[in-house]
Short mmCIF file of C-alpha atoms and ligand atoms in Angstrom, two decimals:
data_model
loop_
_atom_site.label_atom_id
_atom_site.label_comp_id
_atom_site.label_asym_id
_atom_site.label_seq_id
_atom_site.Cartn_x
_atom_site.Cartn_y
_atom_site.Cartn_z
CA MET A 46 14.86 25.29 12.67
CA THR A 47 14.05 22.58 15.17
CA GLU A 48 16.44 19.71 15.50
CA ILE A 49 15.10 16.39 16.55
CA ILE A 50 17.77 13.89 17.82
CA ARG A 51 16.79 10.31 17.87
CA SER A 52 17.79 8.54 21.03
CA ARG A 53 16.70 4.98 21.05
CA THR A 54 19.91 3.17 21.73
CA PRO A 55 22.56 3.95 24.32
CA GLU A 56 25.02 5.31 21.52
CA GLU A 57 22.43 7.73 20.26
CA GLY A 58 21.35 8.37 23.74
CA TRP A 59 24.82 9.66 24.90
CA ARG A 60 25.11 12.09 22.02
CA ALA A 61 21.65 13.54 22.67
CA ILE A 62 22.40 13.94 26.46
CA VAL A 63 25.50 15.95 25.70
CA ARG A 64 23.86 18.26 23.24
CA ALA A 65 20.82 18.61 25.72
CA ARG A 66 23.12 19.34 28.58
CA ASP A 67 24.98 22.02 26.72
CA ARG A 68 21.79 23.70 25.63
CA ILE A 69 20.29 23.60 29.20
CA LEU A 70 23.55 25.06 30.75
CA ALA A 71 23.27 27.90 28.21
CA GLY A 72 19.78 28.70 29.59
CA ASP A 73 17.76 27.20 26.45
CA LEU A 74 14.89 24.79 26.38
CA VAL A 75 15.07 21.22 25.33
CA ALA A 76 12.03 18.88 24.83
CA ILE A 77 12.72 15.57 26.46
CA PRO A 78 10.79 12.38 26.87
CA THR A 79 9.51 11.23 30.29
CA GLU A 80 7.50 8.20 30.95
CA THR A 81 4.38 10.19 31.14
CA VAL A 82 4.42 12.91 28.48
CA TYR A 83 7.22 15.00 26.62
CA GLY A 84 8.42 17.88 28.81
CA LEU A 85 9.74 21.29 27.85
CA ALA A 86 12.74 21.33 30.14
CA ALA A 87 14.90 24.19 31.39
CA ASP A 88 17.43 24.62 34.28
CA ALA A 89 15.09 25.18 37.16
CA THR A 90 17.68 27.29 38.90
CA ASN A 91 18.03 29.79 36.18
CA ASP A 92 15.23 32.53 36.35
CA PRO A 93 15.52 33.63 32.65
CA ALA A 94 15.39 30.00 31.44
CA VAL A 95 12.21 29.22 33.43
CA ALA A 96 10.71 32.43 31.84
CA ARG A 97 11.46 31.18 28.49
CA ILE A 98 9.39 28.06 29.24
CA TYR A 99 6.29 30.24 29.95
CA ALA A 100 6.99 32.31 26.81
CA ALA A 101 7.22 29.23 24.58
CA LYS A 102 4.16 27.68 25.96
CA GLY A 103 2.24 30.80 25.59
CA ARG A 104 0.69 30.56 29.01
CA PRO A 105 -1.64 33.47 29.88
CA SER A 106 -0.63 33.15 33.52
CA PHE A 107 2.21 31.65 35.49
CA ASN A 108 1.27 28.12 36.55
CA PRO A 109 3.60 26.49 38.92
CA LEU A 110 5.76 23.99 37.17
CA ILE A 111 7.00 20.48 38.06
CA VAL A 112 10.65 20.32 39.11
CA HIS A 113 12.17 17.11 37.91
CA VAL A 114 14.78 15.35 39.94
CA ALA A 115 16.99 12.29 40.01
CA GLY A 116 15.23 10.83 43.17
CA GLU A 117 14.55 11.64 46.85
CA GLY A 118 18.03 12.51 47.61
CA MET A 119 18.16 15.41 45.25
CA ALA A 120 14.51 16.38 46.03
CA ARG A 121 15.66 16.99 49.54
CA ARG A 122 17.90 19.79 48.52
CA TYR A 123 14.70 21.75 47.35
CA ALA A 124 11.75 20.46 49.42
CA GLU A 125 10.98 19.34 52.91
CA PHE A 126 10.05 15.64 53.25
CA SER A 127 7.62 14.63 55.93
CA PRO A 128 7.65 10.82 56.83
CA LEU A 129 4.46 10.63 54.67
CA ALA A 130 6.26 12.17 51.72
CA GLU A 131 9.20 9.86 52.18
CA LYS A 132 6.94 6.95 52.14
CA LEU A 133 5.33 8.00 48.88
CA ALA A 134 8.61 8.78 47.32
CA SER A 135 10.08 5.39 48.14
CA ALA A 136 6.92 3.59 46.92
CA PHE A 137 6.55 5.46 43.71
CA TRP A 138 9.76 6.96 42.53
CA PRO A 139 11.03 6.91 40.01
CA GLY A 140 7.47 7.15 38.44
CA PRO A 141 4.45 9.20 37.43
CA LEU A 142 3.83 10.70 40.84
CA THR A 143 4.42 14.41 41.59
CA LEU A 144 4.62 15.50 45.17
CA VAL A 145 3.76 19.10 46.22
CA LEU A 146 5.78 19.75 49.50
CA PRO A 147 6.94 22.75 51.35
CA ARG A 148 9.67 24.61 49.63
CA ILE A 149 13.16 24.98 51.10
CA THR A 150 13.79 28.73 51.23
CA ASP A 151 16.89 29.88 49.22
CA SER A 152 17.41 26.40 47.69
CA GLY A 153 18.40 27.97 44.48
CA VAL A 154 15.22 26.78 42.64
CA SER A 155 13.78 29.80 40.75
CA LEU A 156 10.76 31.38 42.44
CA LEU A 157 9.17 31.69 39.08
CA ALA A 158 9.23 27.81 38.67
CA SER A 159 6.72 27.58 41.67
CA ALA A 160 5.01 30.83 40.63
CA GLY A 161 5.89 32.42 43.97
CA LEU A 162 4.22 29.58 46.03
CA ASP A 163 5.76 28.39 49.37
CA THR A 164 5.33 24.73 47.99
CA LEU A 165 7.27 23.05 45.30
CA ALA A 166 6.08 20.32 42.97
CA VAL A 167 8.91 17.54 42.52
CA ARG A 168 9.00 14.36 40.71
CA ALA A 169 11.64 11.76 39.66
CA PRO A 170 10.75 10.64 36.24
CA ASP A 171 11.13 6.98 35.15
CA ASN A 172 12.84 7.44 31.89
CA HIS A 173 16.52 6.95 31.16
CA ILE A 174 17.00 10.02 28.95
CA ALA A 175 15.32 12.32 31.57
CA GLN A 176 17.39 10.61 34.14
CA SER A 177 20.83 10.76 32.35
CA LEU A 178 20.12 14.55 31.62
CA ILE A 179 19.53 15.28 35.28
CA ALA A 180 22.64 13.30 36.27
CA ALA A 181 24.79 14.99 33.49
CA LEU A 182 23.60 18.34 34.87
CA ASP A 183 23.26 17.67 38.63
CA ARG A 184 20.72 20.22 38.37
CA PRO A 185 16.81 19.94 38.68
CA LEU A 186 14.75 20.49 35.53
CA ALA A 187 11.61 22.57 35.40
CA ALA A 188 9.40 21.02 32.66
CA PRO A 189 5.66 21.31 31.93
CA SER A 190 4.24 19.19 29.10
CA ALA A 191 5.80 20.26 25.87
CA ASN A 192 2.80 21.76 24.22
CA ARG A 193 1.30 25.17 23.62
CA SER A 194 -0.93 26.27 26.43
CA GLY A 195 -4.49 24.80 25.91
CA SER A 196 -3.55 21.98 23.63
CA VAL A 197 -3.20 18.37 24.58
CA SER A 198 -0.16 16.98 26.06
CA PRO A 199 2.40 15.42 23.51
CA THR A 200 3.35 11.79 23.66
CA THR A 201 5.63 11.66 20.77
CA ALA A 202 8.48 14.01 19.34
CA GLY A 203 6.32 14.73 16.43
CA HIS A 204 3.56 16.05 18.62
CA VAL A 205 6.08 18.35 20.26
CA ARG A 206 7.16 19.88 16.87
CA GLU A 207 3.53 20.23 15.69
CA SER A 208 2.57 22.02 18.94
CA LEU A 209 5.65 24.21 19.53
CA GLY A 210 7.26 24.61 16.16
CA ASP A 211 10.52 26.35 16.34
CA ARG A 212 9.81 27.66 19.92
CA VAL A 213 11.90 24.78 20.94
CA LYS A 214 15.24 24.31 19.06
CA LEU A 215 16.03 20.79 20.17
CA ILE A 216 13.86 17.72 20.76
CA ILE A 217 15.18 14.45 22.01
CA ASP A 218 13.13 11.69 20.36
CA GLY A 219 13.00 8.76 22.73
CA GLY A 220 9.99 7.23 21.13
CA PRO A 221 6.45 7.16 22.36
CA CYS A 222 5.89 7.73 26.05
CA ARG A 223 5.01 4.62 28.02
CA VAL A 224 2.34 6.10 30.30
CA GLY A 225 0.93 8.66 28.07
CA VAL A 226 -0.96 10.70 30.68
CA GLU A 227 0.60 13.27 33.00
CA SER A 228 1.68 12.31 36.45
CA THR A 229 -0.60 12.08 39.41
CA ILE A 230 -0.06 15.19 41.63
CA VAL A 231 -0.41 14.76 45.40
CA ARG A 232 -0.04 17.51 47.95
CA VAL A 233 1.39 16.27 51.21
CA ASP A 234 0.49 18.31 54.25
CA GLY A 235 2.11 16.77 57.44
CA VAL A 236 0.11 13.45 57.79
CA ARG A 237 -2.48 14.19 55.16
CA MET A 238 -2.40 13.92 51.46
CA PHE A 239 -4.67 15.69 48.91
CA LEU A 240 -5.26 14.64 45.29
CA LEU A 241 -4.61 17.72 43.04
CA ARG A 242 -4.65 15.96 39.73
CA PRO A 243 -5.44 12.37 38.87
CA GLY A 244 -2.69 10.82 36.50
CA GLY A 245 -0.37 7.96 35.79
CA VAL A 246 -0.57 6.30 39.21
CA ALA A 247 -4.00 5.26 40.20
CA ARG A 248 -5.50 6.71 43.44
CA ALA A 249 -6.54 3.24 44.66
CA GLU A 250 -2.78 2.19 44.39
CA ILE A 251 -1.54 5.03 46.40
CA GLU A 252 -4.31 4.56 49.13
CA HIS A 253 -3.59 0.77 49.16
CA ILE A 254 0.16 1.16 49.64
CA ILE A 255 0.02 3.91 52.00
CA GLY A 256 -2.82 2.98 53.91
CA ILE A 257 -4.54 6.33 54.24
CA ALA A 258 -7.18 8.14 51.98
CA LEU A 259 -6.32 10.82 49.47
CA GLU A 260 -8.45 13.83 50.33
CA THR A 261 -9.99 16.23 48.04
CA PRO A 262 -8.25 19.58 48.40
CA PRO A 263 -10.08 22.05 50.76
CA THR A 264 -11.02 24.48 47.88
CA GLY A 265 -13.53 21.80 46.73
CA ALA A 266 -13.01 20.28 43.28
CA ILE A 267 -9.59 19.41 41.83
CA GLU A 268 -7.30 22.39 41.75
CA ALA A 269 -7.27 22.90 38.02
CA PRO A 270 -4.39 24.57 36.38
CA GLY A 271 -4.79 28.31 36.62
CA MET A 272 -7.24 27.96 39.42
CA LEU A 273 -4.75 27.36 42.08
CA GLN A 274 -4.50 29.62 45.05
CA SER A 275 -1.19 30.11 43.59
CA HIS A 276 -0.89 33.89 43.54
CA TYR A 277 1.87 35.30 45.75
CA ALA A 278 0.12 38.15 47.56
CA PRO A 279 2.67 40.49 49.18
CA CYS A 280 1.78 41.93 52.58
CA ALA A 281 2.24 45.47 51.39
CA PRO A 282 -0.56 46.93 49.10
CA LEU A 283 0.01 47.10 45.39
CA ARG A 284 -0.78 50.05 43.17
CA LEU A 285 -0.63 49.21 39.52
CA LYS A 286 0.03 51.32 36.39
CA ALA A 287 2.01 53.81 38.42
CA MET A 288 4.19 56.36 36.86
CA GLU A 289 6.16 57.10 39.92
CA PRO A 290 6.14 56.37 43.67
CA GLU A 291 3.89 58.38 45.83
CA GLY A 292 3.76 59.10 49.64
CA GLY A 293 6.53 56.70 50.69
CA GLU A 294 6.02 53.86 48.36
CA ALA A 295 8.54 51.36 47.02
CA PHE A 296 8.64 51.35 43.15
CA LEU A 297 8.92 48.34 40.83
CA GLY A 298 9.79 49.81 37.44
CA PHE A 299 9.80 48.47 33.94
CA GLY A 300 11.87 49.82 31.10
CA ALA A 301 11.87 53.71 31.16
CA ILE A 302 9.19 53.91 33.78
CA ALA A 303 11.70 53.64 36.70
CA ALA A 304 12.48 55.35 39.94
CA ASP A 305 15.89 55.94 41.54
CA GLY A 306 16.95 55.22 45.14
CA PRO A 307 17.13 52.38 47.57
CA ASN A 308 13.47 51.70 47.37
CA ALA A 309 13.25 51.05 43.82
CA LEU A 310 13.87 47.99 41.55
CA ASN A 311 13.39 47.55 37.76
CA LEU A 312 11.90 44.48 36.23
CA SER A 313 13.98 45.06 33.17
CA SER A 314 15.56 48.34 32.35
CA SER A 315 15.71 47.44 28.71
CA GLY A 316 11.97 46.62 28.61
CA ASP A 317 12.55 42.86 28.00
CA LEU A 318 9.47 40.83 29.05
CA VAL A 319 11.39 37.56 29.43
CA GLU A 320 13.83 39.34 31.77
CA ALA A 321 10.90 40.96 33.65
CA ALA A 322 9.13 37.68 34.13
CA ALA A 323 12.37 36.13 35.40
CA ASN A 324 12.70 38.88 37.95
CA LEU A 325 9.01 39.22 38.99
CA PHE A 326 8.67 37.07 42.07
CA ALA A 327 12.20 37.82 43.39
CA HIS A 328 11.73 41.57 43.04
CA MET A 329 8.18 41.50 44.62
CA ARG A 330 9.55 39.66 47.57
CA ALA A 331 12.54 41.92 48.03
CA LEU A 332 10.24 45.17 47.94
CA ASP A 333 7.70 43.51 50.27
CA ALA A 334 10.58 43.03 52.78
CA LEU A 335 11.77 46.54 52.21
CA CYS A 336 8.23 47.68 53.04
CA ALA A 337 8.02 45.89 56.27
CA GLU A 338 11.76 46.90 57.21
CA ARG A 339 11.50 50.46 56.40
CA GLY A 340 7.78 51.11 57.15
CA LEU A 341 6.89 51.98 53.44
CA SER A 342 3.16 52.42 52.51
CA GLY A 343 3.21 49.86 49.71
CA ILE A 344 4.54 48.99 46.23
CA ALA A 345 3.73 50.99 43.17
CA VAL A 346 4.23 49.07 39.98
CA ALA A 347 4.81 50.47 36.48
CA SER A 348 2.67 49.57 33.61
CA ILE A 349 3.54 46.38 31.74
CA PRO A 350 2.47 45.91 28.12
CA ASN A 351 0.00 43.34 27.46
CA ALA A 352 1.98 41.29 24.98
CA ASP A 353 3.90 37.95 25.20
CA LEU A 354 4.91 37.21 28.74
CA GLY A 355 3.27 40.65 29.78
CA ASP A 356 -0.11 38.87 29.86
CA ALA A 357 1.23 36.45 32.50
CA ILE A 358 2.95 39.22 34.41
CA ASN A 359 -0.14 41.35 34.44
CA ASP A 360 -2.33 38.39 35.47
CA ARG A 361 0.02 37.79 38.54
CA LEU A 362 0.14 41.50 39.35
CA GLN A 363 -3.63 41.82 39.27
CA ARG A 364 -4.06 38.89 41.58
CA ALA A 365 -1.50 40.24 43.93
CA ALA A 366 -3.13 43.65 43.91
CA ALA A 367 -6.66 42.30 44.33
CA PRO A 368 -8.49 43.18 47.55
CA ARG A 369 -8.05 40.52 50.13
CA SER A 370 -10.49 39.26 52.78
O1 TXA B 1532 3.71 14.00 33.85
C1 TXA B 1532 3.89 15.20 34.17
O2 TXA B 1532 3.61 15.65 35.19
C2 TXA B 1532 4.43 16.19 32.98
C3 TXA B 1532 5.83 15.60 32.71
C4 TXA B 1532 6.52 16.47 31.72
O3 TXA B 1532 6.61 15.54 33.89
N1 TXA B 1532 4.33 17.62 33.44
C5 TXA B 1532 3.21 18.20 33.50
O4 TXA B 1532 3.32 19.52 33.79
O5 TXA B 1532 2.12 17.75 33.36
P1 TXA B 1532 2.34 20.63 33.59
O6 TXA B 1532 3.00 22.05 33.87
O7 TXA B 1532 1.69 20.58 32.24
O8 TXA B 1532 1.31 20.51 34.91
C6 TXA B 1532 2.07 20.77 36.17
C7 TXA B 1532 0.76 21.10 37.14
C8 TXA B 1532 0.42 22.56 37.23
O9 TXA B 1532 -0.53 22.84 36.17
C9 TXA B 1532 -0.17 22.78 38.51
O10 TXA B 1532 -1.54 22.41 38.44
C10 TXA B 1532 0.61 21.68 39.29
O11 TXA B 1532 1.34 20.98 38.37
N2 TXA B 1532 1.59 22.23 40.24
C11 TXA B 1532 2.86 22.63 40.13
N3 TXA B 1532 3.37 23.07 41.09
C12 TXA B 1532 2.40 23.24 42.08
C13 TXA B 1532 2.30 23.62 43.45
N4 TXA B 1532 3.43 24.05 43.99
N5 TXA B 1532 1.18 23.42 44.02
C14 TXA B 1532 0.11 22.88 43.38
N6 TXA B 1532 0.08 22.47 42.17
C15 TXA B 1532 1.15 22.57 41.48
MG1 MG B 1533 0.23 20.46 30.57
#
């Protein structure tokens, strides 16, 4: 059963925040209002919780997620701010602008949240429920729009329930979203800025206030979800559907298909796909580092079933294994 808690007054709001905080701390998902659309939120520092977002959305691949923070001060724990990024944040935060910035290594944010990228999308939402929840947690919230993959973004609690059903157990109903379209996404690269997705803040407003032009990303058209150069390609070659390591390979196991020894890790020894997704990027990085350190020839990866999160895991593994130019 899905519970919807109304939160339109401060009294209702407080009760909702306490319930939501407890669920988030327990690694569960909560759908929350933001000024743009409803978000499906989880603790961005908790790998299994982030994996549950992908499972609930039914995403066929791991799109990087937006990490929601209270403001620039909190965002600085997780991402690097150039003077241009600082200018954008002070002009538009809190509000419907997402900044894609270089990620701070070992900041505690799940690698799965940014799908293994070296950048992190951060945004401070302009909604008192979202803000109170982040404050109550003092943790960042990973939250994509609270709908099944491929359907339209929800702007009411009712939409969330229609789309996700009991895949989310708690929805906070803060009324209809004020903006109604997703945030504008801007990637900041030193002194340049690129428009990745048009949204709640108009391009002209950004250009007017900042005084420089928003560029089109180098790949051409707007980087559509799923089309991002978002795959994390390890340096070591990857061999998929392996049964065991061969000729000095590291081994990434799953379930019973596993290897022993110092050069092997298992995505989930119990064969749990949510656990496997949570471990995927961290394990790939760890084995990649081992390959470099110990001169191993590559990483052999056990076969992952094509079901539930297995589709997304395989999508990512195939990209990582694809021949590179
Ligand atoms: O208004 C919004 O932005 C809503 C509310 C809930 O905050 N969220 C939202 O999230 O629209 P989502 O997951 O539906 O869209 C996030 C998009 C991804 O599809 C991806 O294109 C982009 O943000 N993105 C996230 N991290 C990125 C990164 N590191 N580099 C480039 N693009 C990124
Ligand atoms: Mg979406």
